[in-house]
Short mmCIF file of C-alpha atoms and ligand atoms in Angstrom, two decimals:
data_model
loop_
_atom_site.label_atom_id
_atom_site.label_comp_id
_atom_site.label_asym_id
_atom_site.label_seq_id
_atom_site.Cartn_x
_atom_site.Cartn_y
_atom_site.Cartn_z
CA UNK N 149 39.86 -15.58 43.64
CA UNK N 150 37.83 -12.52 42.98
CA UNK N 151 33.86 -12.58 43.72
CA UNK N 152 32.28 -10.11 41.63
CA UNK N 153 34.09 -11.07 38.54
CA UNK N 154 31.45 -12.00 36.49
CA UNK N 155 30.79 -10.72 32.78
CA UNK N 156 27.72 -8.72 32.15
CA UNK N 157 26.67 -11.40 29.43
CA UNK N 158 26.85 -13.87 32.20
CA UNK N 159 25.01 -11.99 34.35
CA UNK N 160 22.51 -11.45 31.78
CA UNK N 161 21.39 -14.66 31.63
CA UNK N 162 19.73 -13.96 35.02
CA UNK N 163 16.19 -13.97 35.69
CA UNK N 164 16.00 -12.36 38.76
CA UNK N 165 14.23 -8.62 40.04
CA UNK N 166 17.58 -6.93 39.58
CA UNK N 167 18.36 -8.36 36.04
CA UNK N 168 14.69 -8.57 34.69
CA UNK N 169 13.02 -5.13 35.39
CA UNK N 170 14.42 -3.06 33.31
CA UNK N 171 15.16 -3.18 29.41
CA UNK N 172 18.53 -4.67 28.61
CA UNK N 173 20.64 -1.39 27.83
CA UNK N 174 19.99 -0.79 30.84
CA UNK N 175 22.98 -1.34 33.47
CA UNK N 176 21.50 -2.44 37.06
CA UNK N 177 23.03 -1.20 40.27
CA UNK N 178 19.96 -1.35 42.38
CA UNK N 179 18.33 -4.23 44.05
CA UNK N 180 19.90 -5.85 47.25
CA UNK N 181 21.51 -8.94 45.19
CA UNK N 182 25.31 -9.38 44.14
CA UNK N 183 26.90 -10.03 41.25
CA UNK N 184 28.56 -12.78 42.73
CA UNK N 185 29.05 -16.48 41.12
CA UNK N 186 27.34 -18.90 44.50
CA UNK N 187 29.76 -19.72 46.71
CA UNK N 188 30.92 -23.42 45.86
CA UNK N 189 30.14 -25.47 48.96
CA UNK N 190 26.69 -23.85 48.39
CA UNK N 191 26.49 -25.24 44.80
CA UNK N 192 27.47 -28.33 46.20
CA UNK N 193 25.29 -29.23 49.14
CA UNK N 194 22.22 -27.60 46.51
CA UNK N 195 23.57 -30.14 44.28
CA UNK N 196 23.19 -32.93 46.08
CA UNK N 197 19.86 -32.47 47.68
CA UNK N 198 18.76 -31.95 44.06
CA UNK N 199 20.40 -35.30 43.04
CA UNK N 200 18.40 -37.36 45.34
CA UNK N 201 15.05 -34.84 44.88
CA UNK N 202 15.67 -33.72 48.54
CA UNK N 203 13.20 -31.44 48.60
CA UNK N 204 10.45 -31.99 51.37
CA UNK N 205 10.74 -29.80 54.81
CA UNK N 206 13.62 -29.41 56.77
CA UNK N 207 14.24 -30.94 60.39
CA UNK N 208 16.56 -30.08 63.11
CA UNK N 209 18.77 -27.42 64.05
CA UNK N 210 21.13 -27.07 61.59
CA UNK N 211 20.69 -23.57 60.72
CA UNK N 212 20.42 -22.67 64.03
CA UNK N 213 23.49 -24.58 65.51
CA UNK N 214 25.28 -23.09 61.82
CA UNK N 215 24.71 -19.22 63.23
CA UNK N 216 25.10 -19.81 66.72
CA UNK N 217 28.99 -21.54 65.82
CA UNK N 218 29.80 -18.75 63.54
CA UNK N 219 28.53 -15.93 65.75
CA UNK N 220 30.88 -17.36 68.40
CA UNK N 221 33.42 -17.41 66.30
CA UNK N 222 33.29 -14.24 64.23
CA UNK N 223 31.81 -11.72 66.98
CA UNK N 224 32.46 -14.24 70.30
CA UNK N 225 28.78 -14.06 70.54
CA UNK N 226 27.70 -17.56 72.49
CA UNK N 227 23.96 -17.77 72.46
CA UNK N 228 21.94 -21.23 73.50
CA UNK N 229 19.97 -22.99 71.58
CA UNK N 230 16.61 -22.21 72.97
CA UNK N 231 17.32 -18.49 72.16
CA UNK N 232 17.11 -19.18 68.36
CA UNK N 233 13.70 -20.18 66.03
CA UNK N 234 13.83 -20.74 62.30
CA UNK N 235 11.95 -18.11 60.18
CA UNK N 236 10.42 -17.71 56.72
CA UNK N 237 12.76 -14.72 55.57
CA UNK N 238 13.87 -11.86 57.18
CA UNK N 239 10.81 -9.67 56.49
CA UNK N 240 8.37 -12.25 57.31
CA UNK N 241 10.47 -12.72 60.53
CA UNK N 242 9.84 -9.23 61.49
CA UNK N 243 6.42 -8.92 60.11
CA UNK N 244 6.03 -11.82 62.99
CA UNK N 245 7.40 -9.91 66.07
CA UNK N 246 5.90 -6.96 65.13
CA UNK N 247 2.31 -8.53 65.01
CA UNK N 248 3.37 -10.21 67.97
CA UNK N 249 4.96 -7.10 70.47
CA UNK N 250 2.65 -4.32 68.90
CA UNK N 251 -1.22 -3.73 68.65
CA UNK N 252 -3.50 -2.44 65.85
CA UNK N 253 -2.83 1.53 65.51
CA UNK N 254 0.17 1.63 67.86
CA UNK N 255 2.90 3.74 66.40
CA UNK N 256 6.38 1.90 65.20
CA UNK N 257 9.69 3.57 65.20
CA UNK N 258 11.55 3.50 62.19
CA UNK N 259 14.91 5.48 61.36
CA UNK N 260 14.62 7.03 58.22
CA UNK N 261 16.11 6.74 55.55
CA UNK N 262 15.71 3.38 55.34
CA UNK N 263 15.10 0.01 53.74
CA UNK N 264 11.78 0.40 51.82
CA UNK N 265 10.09 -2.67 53.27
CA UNK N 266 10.51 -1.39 56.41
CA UNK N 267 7.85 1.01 55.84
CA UNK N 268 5.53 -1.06 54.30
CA UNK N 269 5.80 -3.51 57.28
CA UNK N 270 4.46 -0.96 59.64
CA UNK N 271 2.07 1.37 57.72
CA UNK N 272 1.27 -1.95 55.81
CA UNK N 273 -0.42 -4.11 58.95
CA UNK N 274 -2.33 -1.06 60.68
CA UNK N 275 0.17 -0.13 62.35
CA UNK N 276 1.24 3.67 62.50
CA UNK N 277 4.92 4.40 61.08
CA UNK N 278 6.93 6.56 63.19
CA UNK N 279 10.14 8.14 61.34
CA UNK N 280 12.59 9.54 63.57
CA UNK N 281 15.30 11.10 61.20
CA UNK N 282 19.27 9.98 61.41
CA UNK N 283 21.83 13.00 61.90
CA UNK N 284 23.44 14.53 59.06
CA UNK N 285 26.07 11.71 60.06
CA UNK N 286 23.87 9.34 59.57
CA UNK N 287 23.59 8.20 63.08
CA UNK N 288 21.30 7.56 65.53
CA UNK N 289 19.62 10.53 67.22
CA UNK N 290 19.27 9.19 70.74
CA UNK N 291 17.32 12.87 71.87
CA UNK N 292 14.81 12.68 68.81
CA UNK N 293 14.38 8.38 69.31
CA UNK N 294 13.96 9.66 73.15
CA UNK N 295 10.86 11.81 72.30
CA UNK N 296 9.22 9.20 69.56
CA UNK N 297 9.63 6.34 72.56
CA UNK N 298 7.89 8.97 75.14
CA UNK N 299 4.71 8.90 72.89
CA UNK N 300 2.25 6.03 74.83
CA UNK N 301 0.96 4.65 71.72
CA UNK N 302 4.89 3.76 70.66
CA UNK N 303 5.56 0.17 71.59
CA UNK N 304 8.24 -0.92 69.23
CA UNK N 305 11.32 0.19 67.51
CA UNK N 306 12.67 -1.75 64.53
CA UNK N 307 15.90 -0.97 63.97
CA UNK N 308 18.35 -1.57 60.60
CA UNK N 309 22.30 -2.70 61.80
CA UNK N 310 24.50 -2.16 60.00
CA UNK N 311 21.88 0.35 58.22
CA UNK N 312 20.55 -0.06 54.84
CA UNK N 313 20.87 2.69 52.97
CA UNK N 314 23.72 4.85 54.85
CA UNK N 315 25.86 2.22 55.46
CA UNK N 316 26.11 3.28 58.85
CA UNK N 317 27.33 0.94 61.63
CA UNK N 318 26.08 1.15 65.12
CA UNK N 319 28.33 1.26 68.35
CA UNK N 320 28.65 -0.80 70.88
CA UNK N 321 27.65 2.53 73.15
CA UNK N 322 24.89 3.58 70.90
CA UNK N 323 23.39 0.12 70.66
CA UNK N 324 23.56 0.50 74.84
CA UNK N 325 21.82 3.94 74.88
CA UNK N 326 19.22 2.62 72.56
CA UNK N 327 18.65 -0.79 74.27
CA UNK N 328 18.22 1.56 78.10
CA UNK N 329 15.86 4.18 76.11
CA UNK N 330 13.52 1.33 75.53
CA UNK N 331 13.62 -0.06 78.37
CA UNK N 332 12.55 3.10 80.00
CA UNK N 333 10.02 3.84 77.49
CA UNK N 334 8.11 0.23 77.86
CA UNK N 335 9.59 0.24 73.54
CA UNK N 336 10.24 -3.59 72.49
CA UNK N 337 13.53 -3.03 70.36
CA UNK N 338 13.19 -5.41 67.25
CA UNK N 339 16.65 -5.56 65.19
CA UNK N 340 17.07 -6.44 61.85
CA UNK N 341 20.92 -7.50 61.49
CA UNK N 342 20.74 -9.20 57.88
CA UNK N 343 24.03 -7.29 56.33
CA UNK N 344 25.98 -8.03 59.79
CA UNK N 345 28.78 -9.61 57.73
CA UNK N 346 29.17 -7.26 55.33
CA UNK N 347 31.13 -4.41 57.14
CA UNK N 348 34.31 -3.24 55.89
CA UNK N 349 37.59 -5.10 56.90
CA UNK N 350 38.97 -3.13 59.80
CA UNK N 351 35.17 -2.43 61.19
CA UNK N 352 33.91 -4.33 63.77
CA UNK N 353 30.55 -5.42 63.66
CA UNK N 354 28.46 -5.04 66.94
CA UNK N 355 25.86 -7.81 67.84
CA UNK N 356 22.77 -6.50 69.19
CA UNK N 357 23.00 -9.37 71.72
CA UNK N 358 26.53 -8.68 72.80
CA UNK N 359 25.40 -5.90 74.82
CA UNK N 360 24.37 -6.30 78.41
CA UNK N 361 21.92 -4.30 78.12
CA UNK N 362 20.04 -5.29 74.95
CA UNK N 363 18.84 -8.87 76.27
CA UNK N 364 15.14 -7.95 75.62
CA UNK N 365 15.64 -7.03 72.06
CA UNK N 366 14.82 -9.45 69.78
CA UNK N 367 17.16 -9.68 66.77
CA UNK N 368 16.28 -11.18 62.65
CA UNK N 369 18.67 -12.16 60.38
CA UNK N 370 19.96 -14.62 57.71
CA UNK N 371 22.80 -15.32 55.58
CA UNK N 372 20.55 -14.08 52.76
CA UNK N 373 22.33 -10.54 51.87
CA UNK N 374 26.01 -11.72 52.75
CA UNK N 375 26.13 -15.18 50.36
CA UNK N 376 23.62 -13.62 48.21
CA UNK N 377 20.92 -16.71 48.85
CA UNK N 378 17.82 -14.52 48.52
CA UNK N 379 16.04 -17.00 46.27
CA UNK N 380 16.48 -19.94 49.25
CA UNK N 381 14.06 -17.82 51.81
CA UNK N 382 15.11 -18.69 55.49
CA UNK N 383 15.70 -16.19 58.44
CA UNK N 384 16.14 -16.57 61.86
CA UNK N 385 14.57 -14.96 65.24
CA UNK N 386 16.83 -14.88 67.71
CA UNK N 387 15.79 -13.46 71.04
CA UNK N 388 17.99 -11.56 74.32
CA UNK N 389 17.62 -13.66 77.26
CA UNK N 390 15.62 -11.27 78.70
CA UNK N 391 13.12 -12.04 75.71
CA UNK N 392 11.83 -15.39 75.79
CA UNK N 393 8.37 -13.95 76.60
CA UNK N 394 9.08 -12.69 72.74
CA UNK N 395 9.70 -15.70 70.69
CA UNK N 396 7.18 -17.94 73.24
CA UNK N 397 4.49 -15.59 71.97
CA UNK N 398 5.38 -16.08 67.78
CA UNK N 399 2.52 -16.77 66.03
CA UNK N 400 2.96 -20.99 65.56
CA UNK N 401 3.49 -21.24 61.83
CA UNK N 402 5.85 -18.28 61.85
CA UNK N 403 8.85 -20.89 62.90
CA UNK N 404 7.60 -23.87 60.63
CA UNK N 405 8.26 -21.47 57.14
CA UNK N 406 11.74 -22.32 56.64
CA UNK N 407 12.36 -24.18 52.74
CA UNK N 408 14.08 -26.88 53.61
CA UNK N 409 16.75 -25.43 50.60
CA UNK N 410 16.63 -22.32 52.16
CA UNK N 411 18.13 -23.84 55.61
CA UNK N 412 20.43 -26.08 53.20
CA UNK N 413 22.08 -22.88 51.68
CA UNK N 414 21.89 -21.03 54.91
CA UNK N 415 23.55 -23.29 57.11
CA UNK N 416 25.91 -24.08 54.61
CA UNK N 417 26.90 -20.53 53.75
CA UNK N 418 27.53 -19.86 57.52
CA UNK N 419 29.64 -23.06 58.02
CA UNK N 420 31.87 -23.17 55.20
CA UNK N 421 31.64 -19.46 53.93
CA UNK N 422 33.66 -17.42 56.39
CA UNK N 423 36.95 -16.90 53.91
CA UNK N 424 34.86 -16.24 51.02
CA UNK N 425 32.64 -13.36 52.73
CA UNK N 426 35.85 -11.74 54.19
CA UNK N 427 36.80 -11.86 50.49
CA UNK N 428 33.75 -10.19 49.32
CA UNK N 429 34.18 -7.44 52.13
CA UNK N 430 37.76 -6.76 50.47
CA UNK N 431 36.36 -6.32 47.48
CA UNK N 432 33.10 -4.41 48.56
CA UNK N 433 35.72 -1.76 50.42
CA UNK N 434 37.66 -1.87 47.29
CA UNK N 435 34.21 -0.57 45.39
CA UNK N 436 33.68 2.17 47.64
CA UNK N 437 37.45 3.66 47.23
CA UNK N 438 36.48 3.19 43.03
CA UNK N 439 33.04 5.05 43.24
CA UNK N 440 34.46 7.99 45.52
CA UNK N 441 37.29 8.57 43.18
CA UNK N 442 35.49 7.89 40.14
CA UNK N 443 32.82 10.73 41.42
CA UNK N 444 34.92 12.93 42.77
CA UNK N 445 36.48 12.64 38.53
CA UNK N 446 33.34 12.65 36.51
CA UNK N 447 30.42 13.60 38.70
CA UNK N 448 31.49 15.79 41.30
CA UNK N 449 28.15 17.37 42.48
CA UNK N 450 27.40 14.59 44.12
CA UNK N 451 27.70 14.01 47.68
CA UNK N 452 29.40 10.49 48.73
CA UNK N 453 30.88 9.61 51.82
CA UNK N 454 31.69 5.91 52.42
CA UNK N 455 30.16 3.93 54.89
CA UNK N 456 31.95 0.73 56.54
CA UNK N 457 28.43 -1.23 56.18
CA UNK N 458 26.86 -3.14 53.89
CA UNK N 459 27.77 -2.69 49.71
CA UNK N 460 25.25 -0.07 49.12
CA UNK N 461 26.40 3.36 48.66
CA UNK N 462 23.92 6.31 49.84
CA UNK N 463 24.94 9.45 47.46
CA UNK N 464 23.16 13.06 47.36
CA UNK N 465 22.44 13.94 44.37
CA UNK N 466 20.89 17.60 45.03
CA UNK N 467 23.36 19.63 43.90
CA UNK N 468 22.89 17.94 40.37
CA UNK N 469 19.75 20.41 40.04
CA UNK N 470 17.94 17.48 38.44
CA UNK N 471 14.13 16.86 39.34
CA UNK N 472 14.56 13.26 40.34
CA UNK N 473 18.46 11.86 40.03
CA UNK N 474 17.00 8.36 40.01
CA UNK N 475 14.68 8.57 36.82
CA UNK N 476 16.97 11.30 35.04
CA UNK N 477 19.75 8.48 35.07
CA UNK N 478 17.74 5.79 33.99
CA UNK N 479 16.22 7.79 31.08
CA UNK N 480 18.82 9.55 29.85
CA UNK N 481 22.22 7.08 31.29
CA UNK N 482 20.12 4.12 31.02
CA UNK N 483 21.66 3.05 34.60
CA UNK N 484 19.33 2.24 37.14
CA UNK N 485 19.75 3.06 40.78
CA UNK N 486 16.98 2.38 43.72
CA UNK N 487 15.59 5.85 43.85
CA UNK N 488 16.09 7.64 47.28
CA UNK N 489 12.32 8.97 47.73
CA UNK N 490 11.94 5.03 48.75
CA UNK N 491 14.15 5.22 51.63
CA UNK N 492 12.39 8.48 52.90
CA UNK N 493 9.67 11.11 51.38
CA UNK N 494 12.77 13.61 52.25
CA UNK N 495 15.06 11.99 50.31
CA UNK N 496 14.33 12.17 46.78
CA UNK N 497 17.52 13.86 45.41
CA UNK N 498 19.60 10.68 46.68
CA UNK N 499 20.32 7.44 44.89
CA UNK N 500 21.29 4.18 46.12
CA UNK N 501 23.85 2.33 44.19
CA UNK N 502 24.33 -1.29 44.50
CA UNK N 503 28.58 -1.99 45.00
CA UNK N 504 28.25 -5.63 44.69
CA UNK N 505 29.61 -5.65 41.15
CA UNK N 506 32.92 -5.52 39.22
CA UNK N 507 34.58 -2.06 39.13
CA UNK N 508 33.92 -2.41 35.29
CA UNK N 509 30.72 -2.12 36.12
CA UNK N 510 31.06 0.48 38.26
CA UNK N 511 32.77 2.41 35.99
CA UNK N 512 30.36 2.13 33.43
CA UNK N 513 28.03 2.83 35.70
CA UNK N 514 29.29 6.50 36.85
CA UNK N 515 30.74 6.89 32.86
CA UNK N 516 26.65 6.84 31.82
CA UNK N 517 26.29 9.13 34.85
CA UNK N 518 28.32 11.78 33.90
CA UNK N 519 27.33 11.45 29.88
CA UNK N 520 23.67 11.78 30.93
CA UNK N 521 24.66 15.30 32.85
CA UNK N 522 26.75 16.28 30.01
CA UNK N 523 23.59 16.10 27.90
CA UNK N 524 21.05 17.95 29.92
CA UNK N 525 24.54 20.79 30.18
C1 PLP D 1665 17.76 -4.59 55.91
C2 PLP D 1665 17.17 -5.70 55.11
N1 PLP D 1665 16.33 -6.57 55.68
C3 PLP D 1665 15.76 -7.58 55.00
C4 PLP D 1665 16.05 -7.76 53.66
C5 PLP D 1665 15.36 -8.87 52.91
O1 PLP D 1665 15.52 -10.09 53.55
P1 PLP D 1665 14.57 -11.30 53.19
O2 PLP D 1665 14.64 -11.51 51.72
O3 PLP D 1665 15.11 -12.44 53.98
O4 PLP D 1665 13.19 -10.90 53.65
C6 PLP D 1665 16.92 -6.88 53.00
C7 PLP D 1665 17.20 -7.02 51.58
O5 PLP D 1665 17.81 -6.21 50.94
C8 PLP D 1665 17.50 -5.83 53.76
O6 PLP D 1665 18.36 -4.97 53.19
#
């Protein structure tokens, strides 16, 4: 079995963001969805719920009982029941503890680069966004986090693990220094652990929870990234047990959003999906080996070092000496990346490339690359 095996023309016949935005000579490698064909016991629980026009509002705890038995057995993570509530989707979810932990001009800390939205759902609700850089590395920077916590008007700190762009996968012992800092500073640590399955195989993802001392974070997440299940929205808050006061104080209809599909496909991913993610991390890894050599061949100005999180590849373009990487290649290699200036104002000579696709792709991908820069030559 391979997962992203699919043919272009059968991707093609797509009509989602990353397959409809841009004309069709164009080659997309941007947008958080895979390339992957659904995973069958997916199809089949979809299926049936469509069969007997299933499709009013979901009851119970399925979903919930469906992470809490595959966090215990993937990470040996037991949490109760009462520590879980269904959400809408991830970003709702944290739109939801934000507005919940956080006041009207208080400052947010966000570690930049970073997942676009997670700028919009600060600066976005009147609240005031707080970047605090990662190192070179592209770890945390416990001093500089230390400093943006000290500031009175911080109250919250909404964290990306594993890290979307870098890739970057937090410790065990940085999670720990992170969790203490905001406990000292009065910070509410928020996490956002939507790509926790997606870390290379011979990395070991960290829980949030797992550590001692993070039980007042408050942690979102969903199979949405991992099976690729965007279109069924459904998230999960799940809160420390030191955070009850947290998920108490939700805003009612922010744990009634769930789509009753969405907690179908969820639940169903998480049960009967385990084999078929570790399979997709194989291949993702597999990706990452491709586009270093295939850079390090064809496009060697720019700057990638592999990551063992998520399938998105962060790659510095700068020594290219082109104005803006992301629109040169789209114009002139019709490929389309997400272009870094969304992940940070400082980041505009960086693309992020999508490695949830066949290596053909890939390869085409860093082929148009390197013909667009042998044009401009
Ligand atoms: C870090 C992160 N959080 C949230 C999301 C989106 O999740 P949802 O569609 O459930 O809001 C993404 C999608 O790429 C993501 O990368």
């Amino acid at each position: 079995m391979t997962i992203f095996s699919l043919t272009e023309a059968e991707l093609r016949q797509r009509r989602s963001l990353k397959w409809r935005t841009y004309d069709p000579d164009v080659l997309p490698l941007w947008v958080a969805e895979m390339d992957s064909a659904m995973l069958p016991a997916v199809r089949q629980s979809l299926d049936a719920a469509l069969d007997h026009s299933d499709t009013g509002y979901p009851v119970g705890n399925d979903y919930i009982d469906a992470y809490r038995d595959s966090a215990a057995t993937r990470w040996g993570l037991e949490l109760a029941p009462g520590q879980l509530r269904r959400g809408g989707d991830v970003m709702n979810a944290v739109l939801c503890v934000l507005e919940t932990v956080t006041d009207p001009d208080d400052g947010i800390v966000i570690t930049s680069p970073v997942y676009p939205p997670f700028w919009q759902v600060t600066s976005g609700y009147r609240r005031r966004t707080v970047p605090v850089a990662l190192t070179e590395q592209g770890r945390l920077d416990l001093d500089a986090l230390a400093e943006a916590f000290a500031a009175p008007d911080v109250t919250a700190f909404l964290l990306c693990s594993p890290h979307n762009p870098t890739g970057t996968v937090h410790t065990a012992a940085e999670l720990s220094a992170v969790a203490e800092l905001c406990a000292a500073h009065g910070v509410q640590l928020v996490v956002d652990e939507i790509h926790a399955w997606l870390v290379d195989p011979g990395t070991e993802f960290v829980p949030t929870l797992s550590v001692p001392e993070a039980q007042q974070a408050v942690v979102v997440t969903s199979a949405g990234k991992s099976w690729n299940l965007a279109a069924f929205k459904a998230g999960l808050f799940i809160g420390g047990t030191e955070a009850g006061r947290v998920l108490n104080g939700l805003p009612p209809l922010a744990t009634q959003s769930t789509g009753h599909l969405g907690s179908i496909a969820h639940s169903t991913a998480l049960r009967h999906g385990q084999d078929w993610v570790d399979q997709a991390r194989a291949e993702i890894a597999e990706n990452k080996r491709l586009l270093t050599d295939l850079l390090h061949a064809l496009v060697p100005g720019a700057r990638y070092r592999a990551e063992p999180g998520t399938y998105l590849a962060w790659v510095d373009c700068t020594e290219l000496g082109l104005d803006e990487p992301y629109a040169h290649f789209l114009a002139s290699g019709r490929v389309a990346f997400s272009p870094g200036r969304n992940f940070s104002p400082a980041h505009q000579q960086w693309v992020r490339i999508n490695l949830a696709a066949s290596p053909a792709m890939i390869t085409q991908a860093v082929e148009r690359m390197a013909a667009s820069l042998r044009k401009t030559a």
